[in-house]
Amino acid sequence: MGYILATERPAGCIFCDQPAGGDDARHFIVGRATLCYAILNRYPYNNGHLLIVPYRHVAVLEELTGEEFTELFALVKAWTGRLRKTMNAHGFNIGLNLGTVAGAGIADHLHVHVVPRWNGDTNFMAVLGDSRVISQSLQAAYDLLAASPT
């Protein structure tokens, strides 16, 4: 909630800056391809919540090249398979929030959310406590996914 409610944002673009930094473990980048990469969401909805992101700073789908679009969704496909095998995910929520009015926290650099789901992964905490329980740290999720076979 701190990020969502913050009135100021850091300068630059995290989706451009983090992969350029070269320290994948520090930034929780779990996989790289030629035009896009996979990174753990620092503010996950569920364990293993990934973002698939083009390296190029692009805000809307229409701005993607055909190659970027193909690789973006090839990575969505590949990572759902890896999450199913590695984390025994029962299902997924997959989507994009394009534009601030659609709920995008970072509207000027599109990214696809891949959220693993399990039977019974919701409980009373979200309703009564206004919070979600995430049972795995980002570091533990990174260690698991970064080491998983492709």
CSV table of C-alpha atoms in Angstrom, one decimal:
chain,number,residue,atom,x,y,z
A,1,MET,CA,0.0,0.0,0.0
A,2,GLY,CA,2.9,2.3,0.6
A,3,TYR,CA,3.8,2.3,-3.1
A,4,ILE,CA,0.1,2.6,-4.3
A,5,LEU,CA,-0.6,5.6,-2.0
A,6,ALA,CA,2.7,7.4,-2.4
A,7,THR,CA,2.3,10.8,-3.9
A,8,GLU,CA,5.9,10.9,-5.3
A,9,ARG,CA,7.5,8.4,-7.7
A,10,PRO,CA,11.2,7.8,-8.2
A,11,ALA,CA,12.7,9.4,-11.2
A,12,GLY,CA,13.2,7.2,-14.3
A,13,CYS,CA,11.5,3.9,-15.1
A,14,ILE,CA,12.1,0.9,-12.9
A,15,PHE,CA,11.3,-1.4,-15.9
A,16,CYS,CA,14.1,0.2,-17.9
A,17,ASP,CA,16.5,0.9,-15.0
A,18,GLN,CA,16.5,-2.5,-13.2
A,19,PRO,CA,17.4,-4.8,-16.1
A,20,ALA,CA,20.1,-2.3,-17.2
A,21,GLY,CA,21.7,-2.4,-13.8
A,22,GLY,CA,23.0,-5.9,-14.4
A,23,ASP,CA,22.2,-7.3,-10.9
A,24,ASP,CA,19.3,-9.7,-11.6
A,25,ALA,CA,19.3,-11.2,-8.1
A,26,ARG,CA,19.0,-7.8,-6.4
A,27,HIS,CA,16.1,-6.8,-8.7
A,28,PHE,CA,14.5,-10.2,-8.7
A,29,ILE,CA,14.8,-10.7,-12.4
A,30,VAL,CA,14.2,-14.4,-12.8
A,31,GLY,CA,14.6,-14.7,-16.6
A,32,ARG,CA,15.8,-12.8,-19.7
A,33,ALA,CA,15.0,-13.2,-23.3
A,34,THR,CA,16.1,-11.1,-26.3
A,35,LEU,CA,13.4,-8.5,-26.2
A,36,CYS,CA,11.6,-9.1,-22.9
A,37,TYR,CA,12.3,-10.3,-19.4
A,38,ALA,CA,10.5,-11.8,-16.3
A,39,ILE,CA,10.7,-10.2,-12.9
A,40,LEU,CA,9.0,-10.9,-9.6
A,41,ASN,CA,6.5,-8.2,-8.5
A,42,ARG,CA,7.8,-6.5,-5.4
A,43,TYR,CA,4.2,-5.9,-4.3
A,44,PRO,CA,2.7,-9.3,-5.1
A,45,TYR,CA,-0.9,-10.3,-5.1
A,46,ASN,CA,0.2,-13.9,-4.5
A,47,ASN,CA,3.3,-16.0,-4.2
A,48,GLY,CA,5.3,-16.1,-7.5
A,49,HIS,CA,3.5,-13.1,-9.0
A,50,LEU,CA,5.6,-12.3,-12.0
A,51,LEU,CA,5.7,-9.4,-14.5
A,52,ILE,CA,6.7,-10.0,-18.1
A,53,VAL,CA,8.2,-6.8,-19.5
A,54,PRO,CA,9.6,-5.6,-22.8
A,55,TYR,CA,13.0,-4.0,-22.4
A,56,ARG,CA,11.9,-1.2,-24.7
A,57,HIS,CA,9.9,1.6,-23.0
A,58,VAL,CA,6.5,1.1,-24.5
A,59,ALA,CA,3.1,2.2,-23.0
A,60,VAL,CA,0.5,0.5,-25.2
A,61,LEU,CA,0.2,-2.8,-27.1
A,62,GLU,CA,0.0,-1.0,-30.5
A,63,GLU,CA,3.6,0.3,-30.0
A,64,LEU,CA,5.1,-3.2,-29.7
A,65,THR,CA,6.8,-4.6,-32.7
A,66,GLY,CA,5.6,-8.0,-33.9
A,67,GLU,CA,8.7,-9.6,-32.5
A,68,GLU,CA,8.2,-7.9,-29.1
A,69,PHE,CA,4.6,-9.0,-29.0
A,70,THR,CA,5.4,-12.6,-29.9
A,71,GLU,CA,8.2,-12.8,-27.4
A,72,LEU,CA,6.2,-11.2,-24.6
A,73,PHE,CA,3.4,-13.7,-24.9
A,74,ALA,CA,5.8,-16.6,-25.5
A,75,LEU,CA,7.3,-15.7,-22.1
A,76,VAL,CA,3.8,-15.6,-20.5
A,77,LYS,CA,3.3,-19.1,-21.9
A,78,ALA,CA,6.7,-20.4,-20.7
A,79,TRP,CA,6.4,-18.9,-17.2
A,80,THR,CA,2.9,-20.2,-16.6
A,81,GLY,CA,4.4,-23.7,-17.3
A,82,ARG,CA,7.3,-23.1,-15.0
A,83,LEU,CA,5.1,-21.8,-12.2
A,84,ARG,CA,2.8,-24.7,-12.7
A,85,LYS,CA,5.7,-27.2,-12.3
A,86,THR,CA,7.8,-25.3,-9.8
A,87,MET,CA,5.1,-24.0,-7.5
A,88,ASN,CA,2.4,-26.5,-8.3
A,89,ALA,CA,0.0,-23.6,-9.3
A,90,HIS,CA,-3.6,-24.7,-9.9
A,91,GLY,CA,-4.4,-21.8,-12.2
A,92,PHE,CA,-3.5,-18.2,-13.1
A,93,ASN,CA,-4.7,-14.7,-13.4
A,94,ILE,CA,-3.0,-13.1,-16.4
A,95,GLY,CA,-3.5,-9.6,-17.6
A,96,LEU,CA,-2.4,-6.1,-18.4
A,97,ASN,CA,-3.5,-2.8,-16.9
A,98,LEU,CA,-3.1,-0.4,-19.8
A,99,GLY,CA,-3.4,3.2,-18.6
A,100,THR,CA,-3.9,4.7,-15.2
A,101,VAL,CA,-7.7,4.5,-15.4
A,102,ALA,CA,-7.3,0.7,-15.9
A,103,GLY,CA,-5.3,0.4,-12.7
A,104,ALA,CA,-1.7,0.6,-14.0
A,105,GLY,CA,0.7,1.6,-11.3
A,106,ILE,CA,3.3,2.2,-14.0
A,107,ALA,CA,1.3,3.3,-16.9
A,108,ASP,CA,4.1,4.4,-19.3
A,109,HIS,CA,5.8,0.9,-19.5
A,110,LEU,CA,3.4,-2.0,-20.2
A,111,HIS,CA,3.9,-5.3,-18.4
A,112,VAL,CA,1.9,-8.5,-18.2
A,113,HIS,CA,1.0,-9.8,-14.7
A,114,VAL,CA,1.2,-13.5,-14.3
A,115,VAL,CA,-0.4,-14.4,-10.9
A,116,PRO,CA,-0.3,-18.1,-9.8
A,117,ARG,CA,-3.5,-19.3,-8.0
A,118,TRP,CA,-4.2,-22.3,-5.8
A,119,ASN,CA,-7.4,-23.8,-4.6
A,120,GLY,CA,-8.2,-22.1,-1.3
A,121,ASP,CA,-5.6,-19.3,-1.6
A,122,THR,CA,-8.1,-16.7,-0.4
A,123,ASN,CA,-9.2,-16.4,3.2
A,124,PHE,CA,-10.7,-14.0,5.7
A,125,MET,CA,-7.6,-11.8,6.0
A,126,ALA,CA,-8.3,-9.9,2.8
A,127,VAL,CA,-11.8,-9.1,4.0
A,128,LEU,CA,-11.3,-8.5,7.7
A,129,GLY,CA,-7.7,-7.4,7.9
A,130,ASP,CA,-7.6,-5.4,4.7
A,131,SER,CA,-4.4,-7.3,3.8
A,132,ARG,CA,-3.2,-10.4,2.0
A,133,VAL,CA,-1.0,-13.1,3.5
A,134,ILE,CA,1.9,-14.0,1.2
A,135,SER,CA,3.5,-17.2,2.6
A,136,GLN,CA,6.8,-16.9,0.8
A,137,SER,CA,9.4,-14.1,0.8
A,138,LEU,CA,10.5,-12.5,-2.5
A,139,GLN,CA,14.0,-13.9,-1.9
A,140,ALA,CA,12.7,-17.5,-1.5
A,141,ALA,CA,10.5,-17.2,-4.6
A,142,TYR,CA,13.5,-15.8,-6.6
A,143,ASP,CA,15.7,-18.6,-5.4
A,144,LEU,CA,13.1,-21.2,-6.4
A,145,LEU,CA,12.2,-19.7,-9.8
A,146,ALA,CA,15.7,-18.6,-10.9
A,147,ALA,CA,17.0,-22.1,-10.4
A,148,SER,CA,14.0,-23.8,-12.1
A,149,PRO,CA,14.6,-25.5,-15.4
A,150,THR,CA,13.3,-23.7,-18.5
